């Protein structure tokens, strides 16, 4: 049966996204609780999306967002509206989306940490020391990820270039779009 599932799994292709595998049987931290249209088959059945790169944990969503290239989007926006205030508003939206992503992922980790701590207490009462060791390892990982997210938030507040690459790619694309629109305008008037 597993062999058949291997051949029937679908891949989601996107030029700027690392591989993501759709798999009906696995649920890695419920990465996508509301599947997109791409993750439904022809009968409308929902599938879970499993991350097959990085840690496979929620922090990977933040890393993906930070490394997303918005250059093409900025270029297209500038072809439509060359107003710099439009660009600034879009930059603010990109930044706010990242801040909301921080909050959502931190809530997820906080919830997972509470759950693990509760399980550890229950297993201590049952003297299940092997399970406690595994849970403590997971707890340490979650706490480490939460600390890393808090560091990322501080870097964003300080406008560190490591955290603003998606904003810079948008601005670069926007400037290229303005240049293309200007050249097009000049060539049309000659």
CSV table of C-alpha atoms in Angstrom, one decimal:
chain,number,residue,atom,x,y,z
A,1,UNK,CA,0.0,0.0,0.0
A,2,UNK,CA,2.8,2.4,0.8
A,3,UNK,CA,4.3,1.7,-2.6
A,4,UNK,CA,1.1,2.8,-4.3
A,5,UNK,CA,1.0,5.9,-2.1
A,6,UNK,CA,4.5,6.7,-3.2
A,7,UNK,CA,3.5,6.8,-6.9
A,8,UNK,CA,0.2,8.5,-6.3
A,9,UNK,CA,1.6,11.5,-4.3
A,10,UNK,CA,1.5,14.8,-6.1
A,11,UNK,CA,4.2,17.5,-6.3
A,12,UNK,CA,3.5,21.2,-6.1
A,13,UNK,CA,5.8,23.0,-8.5
A,14,UNK,CA,6.8,26.6,-8.0
A,15,UNK,CA,9.9,28.2,-9.3
A,16,UNK,CA,10.8,30.1,-6.1
A,17,UNK,CA,9.7,27.4,-3.7
A,18,UNK,CA,11.6,24.4,-2.4
A,19,UNK,CA,9.9,21.0,-3.0
A,20,UNK,CA,6.7,20.5,-1.1
A,21,UNK,CA,5.1,17.1,-1.2
A,22,UNK,CA,1.4,16.4,-0.8
A,23,UNK,CA,0.8,13.3,1.2
A,24,UNK,CA,-2.5,11.9,2.5
A,25,UNK,CA,-1.0,9.8,5.4
A,26,UNK,CA,1.5,12.2,7.1
A,27,UNK,CA,0.8,15.3,9.1
A,28,UNK,CA,4.0,17.1,10.1
A,29,UNK,CA,2.9,19.7,12.6
A,30,UNK,CA,-0.3,20.4,10.6
A,31,UNK,CA,1.6,22.8,8.3
A,32,UNK,CA,-1.4,23.5,6.2
A,33,UNK,CA,-4.7,23.2,8.0
A,34,UNK,CA,-6.6,24.9,5.2
A,35,UNK,CA,-5.3,23.3,2.0
A,36,UNK,CA,-5.3,25.3,-1.2
A,37,UNK,CA,-7.0,24.3,-4.4
A,38,UNK,CA,-3.8,22.7,-5.6
A,39,UNK,CA,-4.0,20.3,-2.6
A,40,UNK,CA,-7.4,18.8,-3.5
A,41,UNK,CA,-7.9,16.0,-6.0
A,42,UNK,CA,-10.6,15.9,-8.6
A,43,UNK,CA,-13.1,14.5,-6.1
A,44,UNK,CA,-12.5,17.4,-3.8
A,45,UNK,CA,-10.8,15.4,-1.1
A,46,UNK,CA,-8.4,17.3,1.0
A,47,UNK,CA,-4.8,16.4,1.4
A,48,UNK,CA,-2.2,17.5,3.8
A,49,UNK,CA,1.0,19.2,2.7
A,50,UNK,CA,4.2,17.9,4.1
A,51,UNK,CA,7.3,20.0,4.1
A,52,UNK,CA,10.2,17.8,2.8
A,53,UNK,CA,13.0,20.4,3.3
A,54,UNK,CA,14.6,22.2,6.2
A,55,UNK,CA,13.5,21.1,9.6
A,56,UNK,CA,10.0,20.3,8.5
A,57,UNK,CA,8.8,22.5,11.3
A,58,UNK,CA,6.9,25.8,11.4
A,59,UNK,CA,10.0,28.0,11.5
A,60,UNK,CA,10.7,26.9,7.9
A,61,UNK,CA,7.7,28.9,6.8
A,62,UNK,CA,9.4,32.1,8.1
A,63,UNK,CA,12.6,31.2,6.4
A,64,UNK,CA,10.8,30.7,3.2
A,65,UNK,CA,9.0,34.0,3.5
A,66,UNK,CA,12.2,35.9,4.2
A,67,UNK,CA,13.9,34.4,1.1
A,68,UNK,CA,10.9,34.9,-1.2
A,69,UNK,CA,11.8,37.0,-4.2
A,70,UNK,CA,9.3,39.8,-4.8
A,71,UNK,CA,11.3,41.3,-7.7
A,72,UNK,CA,8.8,40.3,-10.4
A,73,UNK,CA,5.9,41.5,-8.4
A,74,UNK,CA,7.6,44.9,-7.8
A,75,UNK,CA,8.3,45.1,-11.5
A,76,UNK,CA,4.7,44.4,-12.5
A,77,UNK,CA,3.4,46.8,-9.9
A,78,UNK,CA,5.6,49.6,-11.2
A,79,UNK,CA,4.3,49.0,-14.8
A,80,UNK,CA,0.8,49.7,-13.5
A,81,UNK,CA,1.5,52.5,-11.0
A,82,UNK,CA,4.8,54.3,-10.7
A,83,UNK,CA,3.8,56.3,-7.6
A,84,UNK,CA,6.4,55.8,-4.9
A,85,UNK,CA,3.7,56.0,-2.2
A,86,UNK,CA,2.2,52.8,-3.8
A,87,UNK,CA,5.6,51.1,-3.5
A,88,UNK,CA,6.0,52.2,0.1
A,89,UNK,CA,2.5,50.9,1.0
A,90,UNK,CA,3.3,47.6,-0.6
A,91,UNK,CA,6.6,47.4,1.3
A,92,UNK,CA,4.7,48.0,4.5
A,93,UNK,CA,2.3,45.2,3.7
A,94,UNK,CA,5.1,42.8,3.1
A,95,UNK,CA,6.7,43.8,6.4
A,96,UNK,CA,3.4,43.5,8.2
A,97,UNK,CA,2.8,40.0,6.7
A,98,UNK,CA,6.2,38.9,8.1
A,99,UNK,CA,5.3,40.3,11.6
A,100,UNK,CA,2.0,38.5,11.5
A,101,UNK,CA,3.8,35.3,10.5
A,102,UNK,CA,6.1,35.7,13.5
A,103,UNK,CA,3.0,35.9,15.8
A,104,UNK,CA,1.2,33.0,14.2
A,105,UNK,CA,4.3,30.7,14.4
A,106,UNK,CA,5.1,31.8,17.9
A,107,UNK,CA,1.6,30.9,19.0
A,108,UNK,CA,2.0,27.6,17.4
A,109,UNK,CA,5.2,26.8,19.2
A,110,UNK,CA,3.8,28.1,22.5
A,111,UNK,CA,0.9,25.8,22.2
A,112,UNK,CA,3.2,22.9,21.3
A,113,UNK,CA,5.4,23.6,24.3
A,114,UNK,CA,2.4,23.7,26.7
A,115,UNK,CA,1.2,20.4,25.3
A,116,UNK,CA,4.6,18.8,25.6
A,117,UNK,CA,5.0,20.0,29.2
A,118,UNK,CA,1.6,18.5,30.1
A,119,UNK,CA,2.6,15.2,28.5
A,120,UNK,CA,5.9,15.1,30.3
A,121,UNK,CA,4.1,15.6,33.6
A,122,UNK,CA,1.7,12.7,32.7
A,123,UNK,CA,4.5,10.4,31.7
A,124,UNK,CA,6.4,11.2,34.9
A,125,UNK,CA,3.4,10.1,36.9
A,126,UNK,CA,3.4,6.9,34.8
A,127,UNK,CA,7.2,6.4,35.1
A,128,UNK,CA,7.6,6.4,31.3
A,129,UNK,CA,11.1,7.7,31.3
A,130,UNK,CA,11.9,6.8,27.6
A,131,UNK,CA,8.9,8.9,26.4
A,132,UNK,CA,10.0,11.7,28.8
A,133,UNK,CA,13.4,11.8,27.2
A,134,UNK,CA,12.0,12.0,23.7
A,135,UNK,CA,9.5,14.8,24.7
A,136,UNK,CA,12.3,16.7,26.5
A,137,UNK,CA,14.3,16.7,23.3
A,138,UNK,CA,11.3,18.0,21.3
A,139,UNK,CA,10.7,20.6,24.0
A,140,UNK,CA,14.3,21.8,23.7
A,141,UNK,CA,14.0,22.1,19.9
A,142,UNK,CA,10.7,24.0,20.2
A,143,UNK,CA,12.2,26.4,22.7
A,144,UNK,CA,15.3,26.9,20.5
A,145,UNK,CA,13.1,27.7,17.5
A,146,UNK,CA,11.0,30.1,19.6
A,147,UNK,CA,14.2,31.9,20.7
A,148,UNK,CA,15.4,32.1,17.1
A,149,UNK,CA,12.0,33.7,16.1
A,150,UNK,CA,12.4,36.3,18.8
A,151,UNK,CA,15.9,37.1,17.6
A,152,UNK,CA,14.5,37.4,14.0
A,153,UNK,CA,11.8,39.8,15.3
A,154,UNK,CA,14.5,42.0,16.9
A,155,UNK,CA,16.6,41.9,13.7
A,156,UNK,CA,13.5,43.0,11.7
A,157,UNK,CA,12.9,45.8,14.2
A,158,UNK,CA,16.5,46.9,13.7
A,159,UNK,CA,16.0,46.7,9.8
A,160,UNK,CA,18.8,44.2,9.6
A,161,UNK,CA,19.4,43.2,5.9
A,162,UNK,CA,19.1,39.5,6.8
A,163,UNK,CA,15.5,40.0,7.5
A,164,UNK,CA,14.5,42.5,4.8
A,165,UNK,CA,15.7,40.7,1.6
A,166,UNK,CA,12.1,40.2,0.4
A,167,UNK,CA,11.5,44.0,0.8
A,168,UNK,CA,14.7,44.8,-1.0
A,169,UNK,CA,13.8,42.4,-3.9
A,170,UNK,CA,10.4,44.2,-4.2
A,171,UNK,CA,12.1,47.6,-4.3
A,172,UNK,CA,14.6,46.4,-6.9
A,173,UNK,CA,11.8,45.1,-9.1
A,174,UNK,CA,9.8,48.2,-8.7
A,175,UNK,CA,12.7,50.4,-9.8
A,176,UNK,CA,13.3,48.1,-12.8
A,177,UNK,CA,9.6,48.5,-13.6
A,178,UNK,CA,9.8,52.3,-13.4
A,179,UNK,CA,12.9,52.2,-15.7
A,180,UNK,CA,11.0,49.9,-18.2
A,181,UNK,CA,8.0,52.2,-18.2
A,182,UNK,CA,10.2,55.2,-18.7
A,183,UNK,CA,12.0,53.7,-21.6
A,184,UNK,CA,8.7,52.5,-23.1
A,185,UNK,CA,7.4,56.1,-22.8
A,186,UNK,CA,10.4,57.6,-24.4
A,187,UNK,CA,10.5,55.2,-27.3
A,188,UNK,CA,6.7,55.7,-27.9
A,189,UNK,CA,7.3,59.5,-28.2
A,190,UNK,CA,10.1,59.3,-30.7
